[in-house]
Amino acid sequence: MLSQQHQDNTDTLLKKIEEAEAIVVGGAAGMSEAIGHSFYHTDENFLKHFGKFADKYGIKNLFEGFYYRFSTREERWAYLATEIKFIYDAEAGRPYLDLLKLLQDKNYFIVTTNQDAQFSKTFPEEKVSPIQGDLRYFQCSSRCHDQVYFNKEQVENMYANIDGTRIPTELIPLCPKCGQEMEPWVRSYVFLEGTSYRNELIKYNEFLIKNKDKKVLFLELGVGTMTPMFIKEPFWNMTYSWPDAYYITINPKDALLPRELKDKGLAIHEDIAEVLQDALNKKEKRDADIE
C-alpha cells in the first residue's frame, strides 16, 4: 500500500502541473536510471549488450566504457559503435511516455544533460535542448569547422563489422574537412560549442525569457550533484528570484531543497518512474470521472 507521504507528493505534483502557466523540466541521469539504462552501475542490461567488453577490459558500466583508454582506435570505436547503436535501438522508456502525457496540452520546455536521446525520441525536437550534446552526432575532434553530423548510417556500418572487440581501420570515422578523427558530440575536452550548441541554449533561454513573469513550475527529474551548474543551481536561482515560481525535485538520492526555497519547493525522495506513473494514473482517473 502506498504511503500517505507518497500520496501527498503525487497530489502536489499534479496540482502544480495543472496550475502552472509554464513548466521547465530539467532531466538528467536519474531519468535514464528509471528506465533501466544505468550509466554508472553494472547490471544485466549492460552485460547483455557490452559483455564482451566487460570480459576483456574489465569495464563495469557505460560511463567507464566511454572514457576507457583503449589501446587501439579500432577497439575504442567498436565500443562507441556498440553504445551508440544501443541508444538508437532503445525505445522511449515508460517514465518519458508518462511525463509526455502529464504535460499534454501544457506550455513546457525540457533541458537535459542526458546524451541518450530519450527526451528527443519522446518529445517534439523544438521543446528539448540537450545542452551537453547528443551521441547521435559526430564532430571533428580538432574542431576545424562548425558542424555536427548525424551518425546513424556510420554507426550501423561500424557495428555490423565488429570483429570481436574491433572494427576495421577503414571504418574509423574521419572529418570530411581535415581528415582528423571524429568524436561523439558530447561534453568533453574537445566538445564543439558551435552553432548547434548555441541554438540549443537559445531555444531554452527564449522559453525562459518569454515565461519568466508567469506561474512557472521548475520540475527537476533525476539531477544529481556531479554537475549542479547546468540544471539544479539555475533552477534554484530562478525559483528564488521569480515571484510565481515553484520547484519540485524528484530523485531517490539527490532530491535537495535549499532552506531558502522551503515555501516554494518540494523534494520527493522516491523512485521517479513510480511517482510519474502514479501521478498519471491519478490524472487519468480524475479526467475520466469528470467526463
PDB file of C-alpha atoms in Angstrom:
ATOM      1  CA  MET A   1       0.000   0.000   0.000  1.00  0.00           C
ATOM      2  CA  LEU A   2       1.291   3.443  -0.916  1.00  0.00           C
ATOM      3  CA  SER A   3       2.275   5.687   1.981  1.00  0.00           C
ATOM      4  CA  GLN A   4       0.437   8.886   2.819  1.00  0.00           C
ATOM      5  CA  GLN A   5       3.619  10.797   2.043  1.00  0.00           C
ATOM      6  CA  HIS A   6       3.687   9.300  -1.445  1.00  0.00           C
ATOM      7  CA  GLN A   7       0.029  10.181  -1.981  1.00  0.00           C
ATOM      8  CA  ASP A   8       0.640  13.752  -0.810  1.00  0.00           C
ATOM      9  CA  ASN A   9       3.677  14.087  -3.080  1.00  0.00           C
ATOM     10  CA  THR A  10       1.844  12.924  -6.206  1.00  0.00           C
ATOM     11  CA  ASP A  11      -1.136  15.139  -5.351  1.00  0.00           C
ATOM     12  CA  THR A  12       1.159  18.165  -5.028  1.00  0.00           C
ATOM     13  CA  LEU A  13       2.966  17.289  -8.264  1.00  0.00           C
ATOM     14  CA  LEU A  14      -0.323  17.030 -10.162  1.00  0.00           C
ATOM     15  CA  LYS A  15      -1.673  20.218  -8.622  1.00  0.00           C
ATOM     16  CA  LYS A  16       1.446  22.203  -9.505  1.00  0.00           C
ATOM     17  CA  ILE A  17       1.469  20.857 -13.078  1.00  0.00           C
ATOM     18  CA  GLU A  18      -2.187  21.778 -13.532  1.00  0.00           C
ATOM     19  CA  GLU A  19      -1.758  25.266 -12.020  1.00  0.00           C
ATOM     20  CA  ALA A  20       1.404  26.135 -13.923  1.00  0.00           C
ATOM     21  CA  GLU A  21       1.280  28.515 -16.857  1.00  0.00           C
ATOM     22  CA  ALA A  22       4.730  27.318 -17.932  1.00  0.00           C
ATOM     23  CA  ILE A  23       6.737  24.228 -16.970  1.00  0.00           C
ATOM     24  CA  VAL A  24      10.503  23.880 -17.273  1.00  0.00           C
ATOM     25  CA  VAL A  25      11.660  20.274 -16.977  1.00  0.00           C
ATOM     26  CA  GLY A  26      15.278  19.512 -16.156  1.00  0.00           C
ATOM     27  CA  GLY A  27      16.185  15.889 -16.847  1.00  0.00           C
ATOM     28  CA  ALA A  28      19.436  14.115 -16.040  1.00  0.00           C
ATOM     29  CA  ALA A  29      20.924  10.668 -15.430  1.00  0.00           C
ATOM     30  CA  GLY A  30      18.236   9.622 -12.955  1.00  0.00           C
ATOM     31  CA  MET A  31      15.694   9.540 -15.766  1.00  0.00           C
ATOM     32  CA  SER A  32      17.826   7.033 -17.659  1.00  0.00           C
ATOM     33  CA  GLU A  33      18.258   5.023 -14.456  1.00  0.00           C
ATOM     34  CA  ALA A  34      14.465   4.992 -14.117  1.00  0.00           C
ATOM     35  CA  ILE A  35      14.119   3.056 -17.378  1.00  0.00           C
ATOM     36  CA  GLY A  36      16.906   0.623 -16.527  1.00  0.00           C
ATOM     37  CA  HIS A  37      19.678   2.336 -18.502  1.00  0.00           C
ATOM     38  CA  SER A  38      22.266   2.613 -15.776  1.00  0.00           C
ATOM     39  CA  PHE A  39      25.319   4.609 -16.837  1.00  0.00           C
ATOM     40  CA  TYR A  40      27.139   4.130 -13.556  1.00  0.00           C
ATOM     41  CA  HIS A  41      26.394   0.565 -12.429  1.00  0.00           C
ATOM     42  CA  THR A  42      26.907  -2.956 -13.692  1.00  0.00           C
ATOM     43  CA  ASP A  43      23.538  -4.532 -14.425  1.00  0.00           C
ATOM     44  CA  GLU A  44      22.011  -7.219 -16.631  1.00  0.00           C
ATOM     45  CA  ASN A  45      21.309  -4.725 -19.383  1.00  0.00           C
ATOM     46  CA  PHE A  46      24.970  -3.690 -19.515  1.00  0.00           C
ATOM     47  CA  LEU A  47      26.240  -7.273 -19.502  1.00  0.00           C
ATOM     48  CA  LYS A  48      23.757  -8.249 -22.214  1.00  0.00           C
ATOM     49  CA  HIS A  49      24.936  -5.589 -24.662  1.00  0.00           C
ATOM     50  CA  PHE A  50      28.530  -4.982 -23.549  1.00  0.00           C
ATOM     51  CA  GLY A  51      29.524  -8.330 -22.045  1.00  0.00           C
ATOM     52  CA  LYS A  52      32.483  -8.893 -24.358  1.00  0.00           C
ATOM     53  CA  PHE A  53      33.944  -5.508 -23.410  1.00  0.00           C
ATOM     54  CA  ALA A  54      33.340  -6.212 -19.731  1.00  0.00           C
ATOM     55  CA  ASP A  55      35.073  -9.591 -20.004  1.00  0.00           C
ATOM     56  CA  LYS A  56      38.087  -8.383 -21.982  1.00  0.00           C
ATOM     57  CA  TYR A  57      38.749  -4.971 -20.418  1.00  0.00           C
ATOM     58  CA  GLY A  58      37.061  -5.143 -17.025  1.00  0.00           C
ATOM     59  CA  ILE A  59      34.711  -2.299 -17.946  1.00  0.00           C
ATOM     60  CA  LYS A  60      31.889  -2.126 -15.395  1.00  0.00           C
ATOM     61  CA  ASN A  61      29.400   0.347 -16.860  1.00  0.00           C
ATOM     62  CA  LEU A  62      28.595   2.686 -19.750  1.00  0.00           C
ATOM     63  CA  PHE A  63      30.272   5.706 -18.179  1.00  0.00           C
ATOM     64  CA  GLU A  64      33.500   3.824 -17.556  1.00  0.00           C
ATOM     65  CA  GLY A  65      33.434   2.350 -21.054  1.00  0.00           C
ATOM     66  CA  PHE A  66      33.002   5.714 -22.731  1.00  0.00           C
ATOM     67  CA  TYR A  67      36.127   7.090 -21.035  1.00  0.00           C
ATOM     68  CA  TYR A  68      38.174   3.870 -21.055  1.00  0.00           C
ATOM     69  CA  ARG A  69      41.646   4.278 -22.571  1.00  0.00           C
ATOM     70  CA  PHE A  70      41.589   1.557 -25.226  1.00  0.00           C
ATOM     71  CA  SER A  71      44.989   0.659 -26.627  1.00  0.00           C
ATOM     72  CA  THR A  72      43.803   0.991 -30.239  1.00  0.00           C
ATOM     73  CA  ARG A  73      41.386   3.258 -32.090  1.00  0.00           C
ATOM     74  CA  GLU A  74      39.746   0.196 -33.645  1.00  0.00           C
ATOM     75  CA  GLU A  75      38.797  -1.112 -30.197  1.00  0.00           C
ATOM     76  CA  ARG A  76      37.575   2.263 -28.966  1.00  0.00           C
ATOM     77  CA  TRP A  77      35.304   2.720 -31.959  1.00  0.00           C
ATOM     78  CA  ALA A  78      33.940  -0.803 -31.626  1.00  0.00           C
ATOM     79  CA  TYR A  79      32.850   0.102 -28.103  1.00  0.00           C
ATOM     80  CA  LEU A  80      31.463   3.506 -29.149  1.00  0.00           C
ATOM     81  CA  ALA A  81      29.556   1.958 -32.047  1.00  0.00           C
ATOM     82  CA  THR A  82      28.034  -0.576 -29.648  1.00  0.00           C
ATOM     83  CA  GLU A  83      26.986   2.133 -27.197  1.00  0.00           C
ATOM     84  CA  ILE A  84      25.540   4.469 -29.816  1.00  0.00           C
ATOM     85  CA  LYS A  85      23.664   1.625 -31.537  1.00  0.00           C
ATOM     86  CA  PHE A  86      22.224   0.697 -28.151  1.00  0.00           C
ATOM     87  CA  ILE A  87      20.946   4.274 -27.867  1.00  0.00           C
ATOM     88  CA  TYR A  88      19.419   4.205 -31.351  1.00  0.00           C
ATOM     89  CA  ASP A  89      17.712   0.858 -30.727  1.00  0.00           C
ATOM     90  CA  ALA A  90      16.309   1.684 -27.281  1.00  0.00           C
ATOM     91  CA  GLU A  91      12.625   2.549 -27.335  1.00  0.00           C
ATOM     92  CA  ALA A  92      11.327   5.520 -25.371  1.00  0.00           C
ATOM     93  CA  GLY A  93      11.070   4.449 -21.729  1.00  0.00           C
ATOM     94  CA  ARG A  94       7.860   4.391 -19.691  1.00  0.00           C
ATOM     95  CA  PRO A  95       8.765   7.374 -17.449  1.00  0.00           C
ATOM     96  CA  TYR A  96       9.298   9.520 -20.540  1.00  0.00           C
ATOM     97  CA  LEU A  97       5.960   8.469 -22.022  1.00  0.00           C
ATOM     98  CA  ASP A  98       4.211   9.092 -18.697  1.00  0.00           C
ATOM     99  CA  LEU A  99       5.788  12.536 -18.489  1.00  0.00           C
ATOM    100  CA  LEU A 100       4.620  13.291 -22.030  1.00  0.00           C
ATOM    101  CA  LYS A 101       1.023  12.535 -21.016  1.00  0.00           C
ATOM    102  CA  LEU A 102       1.311  14.562 -17.815  1.00  0.00           C
ATOM    103  CA  LEU A 103       2.478  17.572 -19.817  1.00  0.00           C
ATOM    104  CA  GLN A 104      -0.110  17.154 -22.553  1.00  0.00           C
ATOM    105  CA  ASP A 105      -1.660  20.494 -23.537  1.00  0.00           C
ATOM    106  CA  LYS A 106       0.738  22.370 -21.213  1.00  0.00           C
ATOM    107  CA  ASN A 107       3.217  25.103 -22.110  1.00  0.00           C
ATOM    108  CA  TYR A 108       6.532  23.377 -21.379  1.00  0.00           C
ATOM    109  CA  PHE A 109      10.196  23.066 -22.286  1.00  0.00           C
ATOM    110  CA  ILE A 110      12.825  20.429 -21.445  1.00  0.00           C
ATOM    111  CA  VAL A 111      16.510  20.985 -20.796  1.00  0.00           C
ATOM    112  CA  THR A 112      18.627  17.872 -20.351  1.00  0.00           C
ATOM    113  CA  THR A 113      22.219  16.894 -19.702  1.00  0.00           C
ATOM    114  CA  ASN A 114      21.464  13.367 -20.943  1.00  0.00           C
ATOM    115  CA  GLN A 115      23.063  12.326 -24.217  1.00  0.00           C
ATOM    116  CA  ASP A 116      20.975   9.202 -24.842  1.00  0.00           C
ATOM    117  CA  ALA A 117      18.252  10.923 -26.932  1.00  0.00           C
ATOM    118  CA  GLN A 118      15.371   9.577 -24.823  1.00  0.00           C
ATOM    119  CA  PHE A 119      13.828  13.035 -24.457  1.00  0.00           C
ATOM    120  CA  SER A 120      14.314  13.752 -28.172  1.00  0.00           C
ATOM    121  CA  LYS A 121      12.675  10.440 -29.077  1.00  0.00           C
ATOM    122  CA  THR A 122       9.646  11.197 -26.903  1.00  0.00           C
ATOM    123  CA  PHE A 123       9.060  14.933 -27.178  1.00  0.00           C
ATOM    124  CA  PRO A 124       8.972  17.374 -30.116  1.00  0.00           C
ATOM    125  CA  GLU A 125      12.502  18.455 -31.056  1.00  0.00           C
ATOM    126  CA  GLU A 126      11.657  22.135 -30.656  1.00  0.00           C
ATOM    127  CA  LYS A 127      10.753  21.551 -26.994  1.00  0.00           C
ATOM    128  CA  VAL A 128      14.029  19.842 -25.997  1.00  0.00           C
ATOM    129  CA  SER A 129      17.535  21.248 -25.512  1.00  0.00           C
ATOM    130  CA  PRO A 130      20.286  18.649 -24.944  1.00  0.00           C
ATOM    131  CA  ILE A 131      22.833  21.117 -23.586  1.00  0.00           C
ATOM    132  CA  GLN A 132      25.569  18.506 -23.095  1.00  0.00           C
ATOM    133  CA  GLY A 133      25.418  17.176 -26.638  1.00  0.00           C
ATOM    134  CA  ASP A 134      23.854  14.128 -28.256  1.00  0.00           C
ATOM    135  CA  LEU A 135      25.554  10.806 -29.006  1.00  0.00           C
ATOM    136  CA  ARG A 136      23.671  10.558 -32.302  1.00  0.00           C
ATOM    137  CA  TYR A 137      26.027  13.190 -33.741  1.00  0.00           C
ATOM    138  CA  PHE A 138      29.732  13.316 -34.550  1.00  0.00           C
ATOM    139  CA  GLN A 139      32.022  16.345 -34.674  1.00  0.00           C
ATOM    140  CA  CYS A 140      35.593  16.910 -35.808  1.00  0.00           C
ATOM    141  CA  SER A 141      37.975  16.155 -32.924  1.00  0.00           C
ATOM    142  CA  SER A 142      40.116  19.166 -33.863  1.00  0.00           C
ATOM    143  CA  ARG A 143      37.009  21.392 -34.234  1.00  0.00           C
ATOM    144  CA  CYS A 144      38.258  22.538 -37.620  1.00  0.00           C
ATOM    145  CA  HIS A 145      34.751  23.609 -38.654  1.00  0.00           C
ATOM    146  CA  ASP A 146      31.368  24.351 -37.141  1.00  0.00           C
ATOM    147  CA  GLN A 147      29.183  21.359 -37.996  1.00  0.00           C
ATOM    148  CA  VAL A 148      27.888  18.197 -36.351  1.00  0.00           C
ATOM    149  CA  TYR A 149      26.895  15.112 -38.334  1.00  0.00           C
ATOM    150  CA  PHE A 150      24.009  12.699 -37.773  1.00  0.00           C
ATOM    151  CA  ASN A 151      25.805   9.362 -37.440  1.00  0.00           C
ATOM    152  CA  LYS A 152      23.199   6.582 -37.693  1.00  0.00           C
ATOM    153  CA  GLU A 153      24.429   5.154 -41.010  1.00  0.00           C
ATOM    154  CA  GLN A 154      28.090   5.223 -39.935  1.00  0.00           C
ATOM    155  CA  VAL A 155      27.306   3.644 -36.585  1.00  0.00           C
ATOM    156  CA  GLU A 156      25.233   0.864 -38.151  1.00  0.00           C
ATOM    157  CA  ASN A 157      28.096   0.111 -40.557  1.00  0.00           C
ATOM    158  CA  MET A 158      30.702   0.060 -37.802  1.00  0.00           C
ATOM    159  CA  TYR A 159      28.551  -2.130 -35.575  1.00  0.00           C
ATOM    160  CA  ALA A 160      27.820  -4.607 -38.370  1.00  0.00           C
ATOM    161  CA  ASN A 161      31.553  -5.030 -38.970  1.00  0.00           C
ATOM    162  CA  ILE A 162      32.787  -5.511 -35.390  1.00  0.00           C
ATOM    163  CA  ASP A 163      35.169  -8.449 -35.208  1.00  0.00           C
ATOM    164  CA  GLY A 164      35.453  -9.442 -31.557  1.00  0.00           C
ATOM    165  CA  THR A 165      36.074  -6.045 -29.980  1.00  0.00           C
ATOM    166  CA  ARG A 166      37.476  -4.221 -33.018  1.00  0.00           C
ATOM    167  CA  ILE A 167      36.276  -2.572 -36.193  1.00  0.00           C
ATOM    168  CA  PRO A 168      38.273  -2.402 -39.454  1.00  0.00           C
ATOM    169  CA  THR A 169      40.600   0.596 -39.526  1.00  0.00           C
ATOM    170  CA  GLU A 170      38.982   1.982 -42.659  1.00  0.00           C
ATOM    171  CA  LEU A 171      35.648   2.387 -40.820  1.00  0.00           C
ATOM    172  CA  ILE A 172      37.023   4.776 -38.179  1.00  0.00           C
ATOM    173  CA  PRO A 173      35.053   7.982 -38.849  1.00  0.00           C
ATOM    174  CA  LEU A 174      37.194  10.846 -40.157  1.00  0.00           C
ATOM    175  CA  CYS A 175      36.432  14.528 -40.569  1.00  0.00           C
ATOM    176  CA  PRO A 176      35.352  15.294 -44.159  1.00  0.00           C
ATOM    177  CA  LYS A 177      37.180  18.646 -43.993  1.00  0.00           C
ATOM    178  CA  CYS A 178      40.563  17.992 -42.379  1.00  0.00           C
ATOM    179  CA  GLY A 179      40.799  14.197 -42.184  1.00  0.00           C
ATOM    180  CA  GLN A 180      41.249  14.102 -38.401  1.00  0.00           C
ATOM    181  CA  GLU A 181      39.340  11.527 -36.396  1.00  0.00           C
ATOM    182  CA  MET A 182      35.770  12.372 -35.467  1.00  0.00           C
ATOM    183  CA  GLU A 183      34.419  12.409 -31.910  1.00  0.00           C
ATOM    184  CA  PRO A 184      30.948  11.919 -30.456  1.00  0.00           C
ATOM    185  CA  TRP A 185      29.324  15.325 -29.982  1.00  0.00           C
ATOM    186  CA  VAL A 186      29.117  15.226 -26.190  1.00  0.00           C
ATOM    187  CA  ARG A 187      30.698  17.162 -23.349  1.00  0.00           C
ATOM    188  CA  SER A 188      34.472  16.566 -23.379  1.00  0.00           C
ATOM    189  CA  TYR A 189      37.734  18.489 -23.709  1.00  0.00           C
ATOM    190  CA  VAL A 190      37.021  18.917 -27.430  1.00  0.00           C
ATOM    191  CA  PHE A 191      33.237  19.446 -27.239  1.00  0.00           C
ATOM    192  CA  LEU A 192      32.185  21.700 -30.112  1.00  0.00           C
ATOM    193  CA  GLU A 193      30.297  24.650 -28.644  1.00  0.00           C
ATOM    194  CA  GLY A 194      29.376  25.909 -32.091  1.00  0.00           C
ATOM    195  CA  THR A 195      26.139  26.781 -33.851  1.00  0.00           C
ATOM    196  CA  SER A 196      24.300  23.605 -32.853  1.00  0.00           C
ATOM    197  CA  TYR A 197      25.201  24.084 -29.204  1.00  0.00           C
ATOM    198  CA  ARG A 198      24.301  27.770 -29.222  1.00  0.00           C
ATOM    199  CA  ASN A 199      20.972  27.030 -30.901  1.00  0.00           C
ATOM    200  CA  GLU A 200      20.066  24.671 -28.036  1.00  0.00           C
ATOM    201  CA  LEU A 201      20.874  27.376 -25.484  1.00  0.00           C
ATOM    202  CA  ILE A 202      18.922  29.976 -27.470  1.00  0.00           C
ATOM    203  CA  LYS A 203      15.803  27.746 -27.557  1.00  0.00           C
ATOM    204  CA  TYR A 204      15.993  27.251 -23.814  1.00  0.00           C
ATOM    205  CA  ASN A 205      16.681  30.898 -22.949  1.00  0.00           C
ATOM    206  CA  GLU A 206      13.927  32.160 -25.233  1.00  0.00           C
ATOM    207  CA  PHE A 207      11.409  29.998 -23.396  1.00  0.00           C
ATOM    208  CA  LEU A 208      12.639  31.270 -20.029  1.00  0.00           C
ATOM    209  CA  ILE A 209      12.507  34.923 -21.088  1.00  0.00           C
ATOM    210  CA  LYS A 210       9.052  34.520 -22.627  1.00  0.00           C
ATOM    211  CA  ASN A 211       7.582  32.917 -19.491  1.00  0.00           C
ATOM    212  CA  LYS A 212       9.512  34.404 -16.556  1.00  0.00           C
ATOM    213  CA  ASP A 213       6.574  36.549 -15.400  1.00  0.00           C
ATOM    214  CA  LYS A 214       4.118  33.654 -15.421  1.00  0.00           C
ATOM    215  CA  LYS A 215       3.361  30.976 -12.840  1.00  0.00           C
ATOM    216  CA  VAL A 216       6.325  28.694 -13.592  1.00  0.00           C
ATOM    217  CA  LEU A 217       6.968  25.175 -12.338  1.00  0.00           C
ATOM    218  CA  PHE A 218      10.575  24.006 -12.379  1.00  0.00           C
ATOM    219  CA  LEU A 219      10.407  20.214 -12.419  1.00  0.00           C
ATOM    220  CA  GLU A 220      13.765  18.546 -11.815  1.00  0.00           C
ATOM    221  CA  LEU A 221      13.991  14.829 -12.630  1.00  0.00           C
ATOM    222  CA  GLY A 222      16.991  12.706 -11.717  1.00  0.00           C
ATOM    223  CA  VAL A 223      19.521  15.510 -11.419  1.00  0.00           C
ATOM    224  CA  GLY A 224      22.464  14.525  -9.237  1.00  0.00           C
ATOM    225  CA  THR A 225      25.279  16.504  -7.661  1.00  0.00           C
ATOM    226  CA  MET A 226      28.020  15.813 -10.232  1.00  0.00           C
ATOM    227  CA  THR A 227      27.245  18.846 -12.426  1.00  0.00           C
ATOM    228  CA  PRO A 228      24.763  21.036 -10.485  1.00  0.00           C
ATOM    229  CA  MET A 229      25.677  24.133 -12.502  1.00  0.00           C
ATOM    230  CA  PHE A 230      23.681  23.046 -15.577  1.00  0.00           C
ATOM    231  CA  ILE A 231      20.196  22.408 -14.141  1.00  0.00           C
ATOM    232  CA  LYS A 232      19.983  22.255 -10.340  1.00  0.00           C
ATOM    233  CA  GLU A 233      21.564  25.586  -9.403  1.00  0.00           C
ATOM    234  CA  PRO A 234      19.883  27.622 -12.185  1.00  0.00           C
ATOM    235  CA  PHE A 235      16.513  26.118 -11.183  1.00  0.00           C
ATOM    236  CA  TRP A 236      17.130  27.112  -7.547  1.00  0.00           C
ATOM    237  CA  ASN A 237      18.143  30.640  -8.503  1.00  0.00           C
ATOM    238  CA  MET A 238      15.194  31.217 -10.823  1.00  0.00           C
ATOM    239  CA  THR A 239      12.706  29.775  -8.345  1.00  0.00           C
ATOM    240  CA  TYR A 240      14.096  32.057  -5.640  1.00  0.00           C
ATOM    241  CA  SER A 241      14.112  35.152  -7.877  1.00  0.00           C
ATOM    242  CA  TRP A 242      10.841  34.738  -9.765  1.00  0.00           C
ATOM    243  CA  PRO A 243       7.799  35.608  -7.595  1.00  0.00           C
ATOM    244  CA  ASP A 244       5.423  32.978  -9.028  1.00  0.00           C
ATOM    245  CA  ALA A 245       7.886  30.127  -9.486  1.00  0.00           C
ATOM    246  CA  TYR A 246       7.769  26.748  -7.721  1.00  0.00           C
ATOM    247  CA  TYR A 247      10.375  23.975  -7.658  1.00  0.00           C
ATOM    248  CA  ILE A 248       9.877  20.216  -7.460  1.00  0.00           C
ATOM    249  CA  THR A 249      12.762  17.771  -7.499  1.00  0.00           C
ATOM    250  CA  ILE A 250      12.257  14.009  -7.777  1.00  0.00           C
ATOM    251  CA  ASN A 251      15.247  11.813  -7.050  1.00  0.00           C
ATOM    252  CA  PRO A 252      15.585   8.888  -4.635  1.00  0.00           C
ATOM    253  CA  LYS A 253      19.105  10.012  -3.643  1.00  0.00           C
ATOM    254  CA  ASP A 254      19.764  13.643  -4.549  1.00  0.00           C
ATOM    255  CA  ALA A 255      16.469  15.459  -4.074  1.00  0.00           C
ATOM    256  CA  LEU A 256      17.772  18.581  -2.341  1.00  0.00           C
ATOM    257  CA  LEU A 257      15.666  21.546  -1.260  1.00  0.00           C
ATOM    258  CA  PRO A 258      17.545  24.649  -0.058  1.00  0.00           C
ATOM    259  CA  ARG A 259      16.206  26.309   3.080  1.00  0.00           C
ATOM    260  CA  GLU A 260      15.561  29.451   1.050  1.00  0.00           C
ATOM    261  CA  LEU A 261      13.004  27.511  -1.024  1.00  0.00           C
ATOM    262  CA  LYS A 262      11.185  25.738   1.821  1.00  0.00           C
ATOM    263  CA  ASP A 263       7.972  27.650   0.976  1.00  0.00           C
ATOM    264  CA  LYS A 264       8.484  27.476  -2.776  1.00  0.00           C
ATOM    265  CA  GLY A 265       9.516  23.884  -3.333  1.00  0.00           C
ATOM    266  CA  LEU A 266       9.171  20.180  -2.686  1.00  0.00           C
ATOM    267  CA  ALA A 267      11.806  17.426  -2.599  1.00  0.00           C
ATOM    268  CA  ILE A 268      10.446  13.965  -3.427  1.00  0.00           C
ATOM    269  CA  HIS A 269      12.872  11.228  -2.327  1.00  0.00           C
ATOM    270  CA  GLU A 270      11.203   8.461  -4.317  1.00  0.00           C
ATOM    271  CA  ASP A 271      11.566   6.392  -7.470  1.00  0.00           C
ATOM    272  CA  ILE A 272      10.968   8.669 -10.469  1.00  0.00           C
ATOM    273  CA  ALA A 273       9.186   6.002 -12.511  1.00  0.00           C
ATOM    274  CA  GLU A 274       6.734   5.237  -9.701  1.00  0.00           C
ATOM    275  CA  VAL A 275       5.963   8.884  -8.964  1.00  0.00           C
ATOM    276  CA  LEU A 276       5.300   9.756 -12.607  1.00  0.00           C
ATOM    277  CA  GLN A 277       3.232   6.621 -13.183  1.00  0.00           C
ATOM    278  CA  ASP A 278       1.099   7.170 -10.075  1.00  0.00           C
ATOM    279  CA  ALA A 279       0.614  10.844 -10.905  1.00  0.00           C
ATOM    280  CA  LEU A 280      -0.527   9.911 -14.405  1.00  0.00           C
ATOM    281  CA  ASN A 281      -2.910   7.266 -13.053  1.00  0.00           C
ATOM    282  CA  LYS A 282      -4.468   9.880 -10.763  1.00  0.00           C
ATOM    283  CA  LYS A 283      -4.758  12.354 -13.615  1.00  0.00           C
ATOM    284  CA  GLU A 284      -6.407   9.835 -15.931  1.00  0.00           C
ATOM    285  CA  LYS A 285      -8.822   8.698 -13.215  1.00  0.00           C
ATOM    286  CA  ARG A 286      -9.722  12.296 -12.403  1.00  0.00           C
ATOM    287  CA  ASP A 287     -10.224  13.107 -16.115  1.00  0.00           C
ATOM    288  CA  ALA A 288     -12.433  10.014 -16.520  1.00  0.00           C
ATOM    289  CA  ASP A 289     -14.557  10.994 -13.509  1.00  0.00           C
ATOM    290  CA  ILE A 290     -15.081  14.480 -14.942  1.00  0.00           C
ATOM    291  CA  GLU A 291     -16.273  13.027 -18.237  1.00  0.00           C
TER     292      GLU A 291
END
